[in-house]
Amino acid sequence: MKPWIIILPTLLCAGQAQAQALPPSVTQEARALPGLSQSGEIIIDRAGIPHIYASTARDGFFLQGYAVARDRLWQIDLWRKRGLGRLAASFGPSYVQQDRAARLLLYRGDMAAEWKAYPSEAKDWTEGFVAGINAYIAETERGQQKLPIEFVATGTKPEPWQADDVVRIRSNALASNLTSEVARARALCGGDVKLEPLRRRLEPATAVKIPQGLDPCSIPQNVLETFTLGTSDVKFDGKVLVMARRETESQEGSNNWVIGPQRSATGRPILANDPHRAQSIPNLRYLSHIDTPELKLAGAGEPALPGISFGHNGEIAWALTIFAIDQQDLVVNDSKVALKEVRETIEVKGQAPEEVVLKFSADGPILYEDPTSQRSFALRTTWSQPGGSAYFNAAWAFKAKSWDEFLVARNHWGAPPLNLLYADKKGEIGWAPGGFVPKRHAGDGLLPVPAGEQYRWTGLLDPALMPVKRNPKEGFIATANEMNVPEGYPHLLALEWTEPSRVNRISEVIRAKPKFGIHDAMALQNDVTSPFARRTVALLKDLKGRTAAENSALSLLSGWEGYMGADSASAALFEIWTGRYLGESAVKHLVPEPARANFGRPPATSVIPVLEAGTLLGADPIKVRSEILLDSLGNAWTEAERLMGPDARQWRWGILHQADFKPALPIPGREAERRVGPFPIGGSGTTPNATSWTSDYKFASGPSVRLVMDVGAWDNSVVINNPGQSGDPSSPHYRDLFPLWASGRYVPFAWTRARVLQEAEHVIKVAPGQ
């Protein structure tokens, strides 16, 4: 492990570092790159972060594209091919239907209107970015750079990019709530609407009403197969490509908080962000720093997009979490609704091209046609609007210098909907959620709706009507995907939010400290205490078990304060109990048998409020609640014994919950060098260090990037990107950050050139080429 990558014992003040020459250990190379207008350089630091110096903003984005391709060419090429529906051209006929599904979800509006929705410089920046990617691809074609081993293993090549490719792909947006609508309709087919609070909690509490003219039983079980196919990531199974089902919406989230100067130990704002996403190797996000006379940026972004999604520009900083605007509806068409057909040709490796038919109604792409009922099902979504490219509207913040200018960025934000937190060098802080909000003529978005006038969308909400918070008296703002719409706010944004344990714990910790510092922020991002666990265990008080297993479970959880560390036996039992057995037991006791097949297994965060309230528990709620709790506890104890052995003193959450990353493409003989992990991991879905797990309890999603910014003294900022910046297993930056991330440590995120030179590892001098 590199000794310099530690939580810094002391932090540099702005201007403290003096200009210096490159350390003697720094390696250098020179490149001539066609498409670059003037000379520049890429200084790669000891964490693999590129610090890009260029004479123009376009050149800065060009070199960013070049750096991304150098580190992540296989990843971004696969992202582009998946999004544009070009997998079959590289991987063969098994991907024709995948390509068809992806093409259904592309932006198909006017490209002039699309680019007009972004800053006037955005197309030029993007053209520079993709030119940089193409420059690196050209080097591989000339033999100046090696292709990543995945291309060699699959016998494929990267394809050249165009600027339009970046914004046309819409299927990567974290939009909601299409899947929830279908799940709710299926549950109501033969089910009882009064049981909806058990299945999915709504905020504010809302009685579910079936739209006029909708038969919930008319929604086929497989209605979203094409949507799932078109929005899933790509995974390989031997030599055959298969699709990996996307993580559920409830597993995607984030934390962010901003501390005002009056509460900050530095006297300056502190802004922290740790987005929680499905984990992969390489990571979903890429860190970079661009320094030009026109534009300066540092932060984390999607590798296939120019710039950053969150970070700072030297004057202001911003951070993001998902804000649950309902941006989708499933529209049910009868046989009379006119459908437009578009025929496209899909290139197929190894055989003749295939023609596919795409169908659209006035509401959007047709996801499914039911041959029996003659109904068709369309996706109505805000991402079909110009300006709906995921995360691309961060470009509006790149040059913002004040709160008012940041609100311009918020007002243009399309997708995904976000809590945007703000801080600046003057000491101002703020919250400004953004995202396209559909105005529904009728209905609340909870269920599919019939086509026609009654349930149409009448436009988008004026973004100036979105709520804001600026310099609150409390001195800080925190968000964690919870329902944070101010009471009395008149516009319907959404009804499905994340349970508030994470934000409650974050607020609890911040309030407990009169002054909150950088180290406090790092510790809080790694906090594994769950208020929800405390709340749940409180229901066990005074319960008496009926079996040895139930009594053992009650004993292990008695007095437990919700610490979800990897070394905790109680945490292991709690996650098995609440994640697998509690919802199952509640359904068994409360849902009539004929309705269970479609009801699903509700999350504990919905079950616990129902058990607390008691109104759905029948004539003897205390007895029914006790049976639900004890039955599920006994089953969980038996499962824990099977998984970890009969001695509960040896149980640990980290025995089950481990981060173990393997690339999607297996390459025989290269498994060990490409695997990262395993490593025991703490946390749960209700701790600030938020994690989810797979069916075998392995770590699935969580905060891959953690960023803490000292606003105005930017060199003090720290970051971690798991497992490393590079997707190349031969690179020292493929897995170097993994042990640090897993143990809650960070690396410096340098801003000034003097500090960058202190952290430098490798320098690429670049000049214009022919």
CSV table of N, CA, C and O in Angstrom, one decimal, residues 268-334:
chain,number,residue,atom,x,y,z
A,268,ARG,N,-14.9,27.8,6.7
A,268,ARG,CA,-15.4,27.8,5.3
A,268,ARG,C,-16.4,26.7,5.2
A,268,ARG,O,-16.5,25.8,5.9
A,269,PRO,N,-17.3,26.8,4.1
A,269,PRO,CA,-18.2,25.7,3.9
A,269,PRO,C,-17.5,24.4,3.6
A,269,PRO,O,-16.4,24.4,3.1
A,270,ILE,N,-18.0,23.3,4.1
A,270,ILE,CA,-17.6,21.9,3.7
A,270,ILE,C,-18.7,21.2,3.0
A,270,ILE,O,-19.8,21.2,3.5
A,271,LEU,N,-18.4,20.7,1.8
A,271,LEU,CA,-19.4,20.0,1.0
A,271,LEU,C,-19.0,18.6,0.8
A,271,LEU,O,-17.9,18.3,0.3
A,272,ALA,N,-19.9,17.7,1.2
A,272,ALA,CA,-19.5,16.2,1.1
A,272,ALA,C,-20.6,15.5,0.2
A,272,ALA,O,-21.8,15.8,0.2
A,273,ASN,N,-20.1,14.5,-0.6
A,273,ASN,CA,-21.0,13.8,-1.5
A,273,ASN,C,-20.5,12.3,-1.6
A,273,ASN,O,-19.3,12.1,-1.7
A,274,ASP,N,-21.4,11.4,-1.5
A,274,ASP,CA,-21.0,10.0,-1.7
A,274,ASP,C,-22.2,9.3,-2.4
A,274,ASP,O,-23.0,8.6,-1.8
A,275,PRO,N,-22.2,9.3,-3.7
A,275,PRO,CA,-23.3,8.7,-4.5
A,275,PRO,C,-23.2,7.1,-4.3
A,275,PRO,O,-22.2,6.5,-4.3
A,276,HIS,N,-24.4,6.5,-4.1
A,276,HIS,CA,-24.5,5.1,-4.0
A,276,HIS,C,-25.1,4.5,-5.2
A,276,HIS,O,-26.2,4.7,-5.6
A,277,ARG,N,-24.2,3.7,-5.9
A,277,ARG,CA,-24.6,3.1,-7.2
A,277,ARG,C,-24.2,1.6,-7.2
A,277,ARG,O,-23.3,1.2,-6.4
A,278,ALA,N,-24.7,0.9,-8.1
A,278,ALA,CA,-24.2,-0.5,-8.3
A,278,ALA,C,-22.7,-0.5,-8.6
A,278,ALA,O,-22.2,0.3,-9.4
A,279,GLN,N,-22.0,-1.4,-7.9
A,279,GLN,CA,-20.5,-1.4,-8.0
A,279,GLN,C,-20.1,-2.3,-9.1
A,279,GLN,O,-20.7,-3.3,-9.4
A,280,SER,N,-19.0,-1.8,-9.8
A,280,SER,CA,-18.5,-2.6,-10.9
A,280,SER,C,-17.0,-2.3,-11.0
A,280,SER,O,-16.4,-1.5,-10.3
A,281,ILE,N,-16.4,-3.1,-11.8
A,281,ILE,CA,-14.9,-2.9,-12.1
A,281,ILE,C,-14.8,-2.8,-13.6
A,281,ILE,O,-15.1,-3.7,-14.3
A,282,PRO,N,-14.4,-1.6,-14.1
A,282,PRO,CA,-14.0,-0.4,-13.4
A,282,PRO,C,-15.3,0.3,-12.8
A,282,PRO,O,-16.4,0.0,-13.2
A,283,ASN,N,-15.0,1.3,-12.0
A,283,ASN,CA,-16.1,2.0,-11.4
A,283,ASN,C,-16.9,2.8,-12.4
A,283,ASN,O,-16.5,3.2,-13.4
A,284,LEU,N,-18.2,3.1,-11.9
A,284,LEU,CA,-19.1,3.9,-12.7
A,284,LEU,C,-18.6,5.3,-13.0
A,284,LEU,O,-18.8,5.9,-14.1
A,285,ARG,N,-17.8,5.9,-12.1
A,285,ARG,CA,-17.4,7.3,-12.2
A,285,ARG,C,-15.9,7.4,-12.3
A,285,ARG,O,-15.1,6.5,-11.9
A,286,TYR,N,-15.5,8.6,-12.8
A,286,TYR,CA,-14.1,8.9,-13.1
A,286,TYR,C,-13.7,10.2,-12.6
A,286,TYR,O,-14.5,11.2,-12.8
A,287,LEU,N,-12.6,10.4,-11.9
A,287,LEU,CA,-12.2,11.6,-11.3
A,287,LEU,C,-11.3,12.3,-12.3
A,287,LEU,O,-10.4,11.7,-12.9
A,288,SER,N,-11.4,13.6,-12.4
A,288,SER,CA,-10.6,14.4,-13.3
A,288,SER,C,-10.5,15.9,-12.8
A,288,SER,O,-11.4,16.3,-12.1
A,289,HIS,N,-9.5,16.6,-13.3
A,289,HIS,CA,-9.3,18.0,-13.0
A,289,HIS,C,-8.8,18.7,-14.3
A,289,HIS,O,-7.9,18.2,-15.0
A,290,ILE,N,-9.5,19.7,-14.7
A,290,ILE,CA,-9.2,20.4,-16.0
A,290,ILE,C,-8.9,21.9,-15.6
A,290,ILE,O,-9.7,22.5,-14.9
A,291,ASP,N,-7.8,22.4,-16.1
A,291,ASP,CA,-7.4,23.8,-15.8
A,291,ASP,C,-7.0,24.5,-17.1
A,291,ASP,O,-6.1,24.1,-17.8
A,292,THR,N,-7.9,25.4,-17.5
A,292,THR,CA,-7.7,26.2,-18.7
A,292,THR,C,-8.0,27.7,-18.3
A,292,THR,O,-8.6,28.0,-17.3
A,293,PRO,N,-7.5,28.6,-19.2
A,293,PRO,CA,-7.9,30.0,-18.9
A,293,PRO,C,-9.4,30.3,-18.9
A,293,PRO,O,-9.8,31.2,-18.2
A,294,GLU,N,-10.1,29.5,-19.7
A,294,GLU,CA,-11.6,29.7,-19.8
A,294,GLU,C,-12.4,29.0,-18.7
A,294,GLU,O,-13.5,29.4,-18.4
A,295,LEU,N,-11.8,27.9,-18.3
A,295,LEU,CA,-12.7,27.0,-17.5
A,295,LEU,C,-11.8,26.1,-16.6
A,295,LEU,O,-10.7,25.6,-17.0
A,296,LYS,N,-12.2,26.0,-15.3
A,296,LYS,CA,-11.5,25.1,-14.4
A,296,LYS,C,-12.5,24.3,-13.7
A,296,LYS,O,-13.5,24.7,-13.2
A,297,LEU,N,-12.2,23.0,-13.6
A,297,LEU,CA,-13.1,22.0,-13.0
A,297,LEU,C,-12.4,20.9,-12.3
A,297,LEU,O,-11.3,20.5,-12.7
A,298,ALA,N,-12.9,20.4,-11.2
A,298,ALA,CA,-12.4,19.2,-10.5
A,298,ALA,C,-13.6,18.5,-9.9
A,298,ALA,O,-14.4,19.1,-9.2
A,299,GLY,N,-13.6,17.2,-10.2
A,299,GLY,CA,-14.7,16.4,-9.6
A,299,GLY,C,-14.8,15.0,-10.2
A,299,GLY,O,-13.9,14.5,-10.8
A,300,ALA,N,-16.0,14.4,-10.0
A,300,ALA,CA,-16.3,13.1,-10.5
A,300,ALA,C,-17.4,13.2,-11.6
A,300,ALA,O,-18.3,14.0,-11.4
A,301,GLY,N,-17.2,12.4,-12.6
A,301,GLY,CA,-18.2,12.4,-13.7
A,301,GLY,C,-18.4,11.0,-14.3
A,301,GLY,O,-17.6,10.1,-14.0
A,302,GLU,N,-19.4,10.9,-15.2
A,302,GLU,CA,-19.5,9.7,-15.9
A,302,GLU,C,-18.4,9.7,-17.0
A,302,GLU,O,-18.2,10.6,-17.7
A,303,PRO,N,-17.7,8.5,-17.1
A,303,PRO,CA,-16.6,8.5,-18.0
A,303,PRO,C,-16.9,8.9,-19.4
A,303,PRO,O,-16.0,9.4,-20.2
A,304,ALA,N,-18.1,8.6,-19.9
A,304,ALA,CA,-18.5,8.9,-21.3
A,304,ALA,C,-19.1,10.3,-21.5
A,304,ALA,O,-19.5,10.5,-22.6
A,305,LEU,N,-19.0,11.1,-20.5
A,305,LEU,CA,-19.5,12.5,-20.7
A,305,LEU,C,-18.4,13.5,-20.4
A,305,LEU,O,-17.5,13.3,-19.5
A,306,PRO,N,-18.4,14.6,-21.1
A,306,PRO,CA,-17.3,15.6,-20.8
A,306,PRO,C,-17.6,16.3,-19.5
A,306,PRO,O,-18.7,16.5,-19.1
A,307,GLY,N,-16.5,16.7,-18.9
A,307,GLY,CA,-16.6,17.4,-17.6
A,307,GLY,C,-16.8,16.6,-16.4
A,307,GLY,O,-16.3,15.4,-16.3
A,308,ILE,N,-17.6,17.1,-15.5
A,308,ILE,CA,-17.9,16.4,-14.2
A,308,ILE,C,-19.4,16.5,-13.9
A,308,ILE,O,-20.1,17.4,-14.4
A,309,SER,N,-19.8,15.6,-13.1
A,309,SER,CA,-21.2,15.7,-12.6
A,309,SER,C,-21.3,16.4,-11.3
A,309,SER,O,-22.3,17.1,-11.0
A,310,PHE,N,-20.3,16.2,-10.4
A,310,PHE,CA,-20.3,17.0,-9.2
A,310,PHE,C,-18.9,17.2,-8.8
A,310,PHE,O,-17.9,16.5,-9.1
A,311,GLY,N,-18.7,18.4,-8.1
A,311,GLY,CA,-17.3,18.8,-7.8
A,311,GLY,C,-17.3,20.3,-7.6
A,311,GLY,O,-18.2,20.9,-7.0
A,312,HIS,N,-16.3,21.0,-8.2
A,312,HIS,CA,-16.2,22.4,-8.0
A,312,HIS,C,-15.5,23.0,-9.2
A,312,HIS,O,-14.8,22.3,-10.0
A,313,ASN,N,-15.6,24.3,-9.4
A,313,ASN,CA,-14.9,25.1,-10.5
A,313,ASN,C,-14.0,26.2,-9.9
A,313,ASN,O,-13.7,27.1,-10.7
A,314,GLY,N,-13.6,26.1,-8.7
A,314,GLY,CA,-12.7,27.1,-8.1
A,314,GLY,C,-13.5,28.2,-7.4
A,314,GLY,O,-12.9,28.9,-6.6
A,315,GLU,N,-14.7,28.4,-7.8
A,315,GLU,CA,-15.5,29.5,-7.2
A,315,GLU,C,-16.7,28.9,-6.4
A,315,GLU,O,-17.0,29.3,-5.3
A,316,ILE,N,-17.4,27.9,-7.0
A,316,ILE,CA,-18.6,27.3,-6.3
A,316,ILE,C,-18.3,25.8,-6.4
A,316,ILE,O,-17.6,25.2,-7.2
A,317,ALA,N,-19.0,25.1,-5.5
A,317,ALA,CA,-19.0,23.6,-5.5
A,317,ALA,C,-20.5,23.1,-5.4
A,317,ALA,O,-21.4,23.8,-4.9
A,318,TRP,N,-20.7,21.9,-6.0
A,318,TRP,CA,-22.0,21.4,-6.0
A,318,TRP,C,-21.9,19.9,-5.8
A,318,TRP,O,-20.9,19.2,-6.1
A,319,ALA,N,-23.0,19.3,-5.2
A,319,ALA,CA,-23.1,17.9,-4.9
A,319,ALA,C,-24.5,17.4,-5.3
A,319,ALA,O,-25.4,18.2,-5.4
A,320,LEU,N,-24.7,16.1,-5.4
A,320,LEU,CA,-26.0,15.6,-5.9
A,320,LEU,C,-26.4,14.3,-5.1
A,320,LEU,O,-25.6,13.5,-4.7
A,321,THR,N,-27.7,14.2,-5.0
A,321,THR,CA,-28.3,12.9,-4.6
A,321,THR,C,-29.6,12.8,-5.4
A,321,THR,O,-30.2,13.8,-5.9
A,322,ILE,N,-30.1,11.6,-5.6
A,322,ILE,CA,-31.4,11.4,-6.3
A,322,ILE,C,-32.6,12.1,-5.5
A,322,ILE,O,-32.7,11.9,-4.3
A,323,PHE,N,-33.4,12.8,-6.2
A,323,PHE,CA,-34.6,13.5,-5.7
A,323,PHE,C,-35.7,12.8,-6.5
A,323,PHE,O,-35.8,12.9,-7.7
A,324,ALA,N,-36.7,12.3,-5.8
A,324,ALA,CA,-37.6,11.3,-6.5
A,324,ALA,C,-38.7,11.9,-7.3
A,324,ALA,O,-39.9,11.5,-7.0
A,325,ILE,N,-38.4,12.7,-8.2
A,325,ILE,CA,-39.5,13.2,-9.1
A,325,ILE,C,-40.0,12.0,-10.0
A,325,ILE,O,-39.2,11.2,-10.5
A,326,ASP,N,-41.3,11.8,-10.1
A,326,ASP,CA,-41.9,10.8,-10.9
A,326,ASP,C,-41.9,11.3,-12.4
A,326,ASP,O,-42.7,12.1,-12.8
A,327,GLN,N,-41.0,10.7,-13.2
A,327,GLN,CA,-40.8,11.2,-14.5
A,327,GLN,C,-41.3,10.2,-15.6
A,327,GLN,O,-40.9,10.3,-16.8
A,328,GLN,N,-42.0,9.2,-15.2
A,328,GLN,CA,-42.4,8.1,-16.1
A,328,GLN,C,-43.9,7.7,-15.9
A,328,GLN,O,-44.4,7.7,-14.8
A,329,ASP,N,-44.6,7.3,-17.0
A,329,ASP,CA,-45.9,6.7,-16.9
A,329,ASP,C,-45.9,5.5,-17.9
A,329,ASP,O,-45.4,5.7,-19.0
A,330,LEU,N,-46.6,4.4,-17.5
A,330,LEU,CA,-46.9,3.4,-18.5
A,330,LEU,C,-48.3,3.7,-19.0
A,330,LEU,O,-49.2,3.8,-18.3
A,331,VAL,N,-48.4,3.9,-20.3
A,331,VAL,CA,-49.7,4.2,-21.0
A,331,VAL,C,-50.2,3.0,-21.7
A,331,VAL,O,-49.6,2.4,-22.5
A,332,VAL,N,-51.5,2.7,-21.4
A,332,VAL,CA,-52.2,1.5,-21.9
A,332,VAL,C,-53.0,2.0,-23.1
A,332,VAL,O,-53.9,2.8,-23.0
A,333,ASN,N,-52.7,1.4,-24.3
A,333,ASN,CA,-53.4,1.8,-25.5
A,333,ASN,C,-54.4,0.6,-25.9
A,333,ASN,O,-54.0,-0.5,-25.8
A,334,ASP,N,-55.5,1.0,-26.3
A,334,ASP,CA,-56.4,0.0,-26.9
A,334,ASP,C,-56.1,-0.2,-28.4
A,334,ASP,O,-55.2,0.5,-28.9
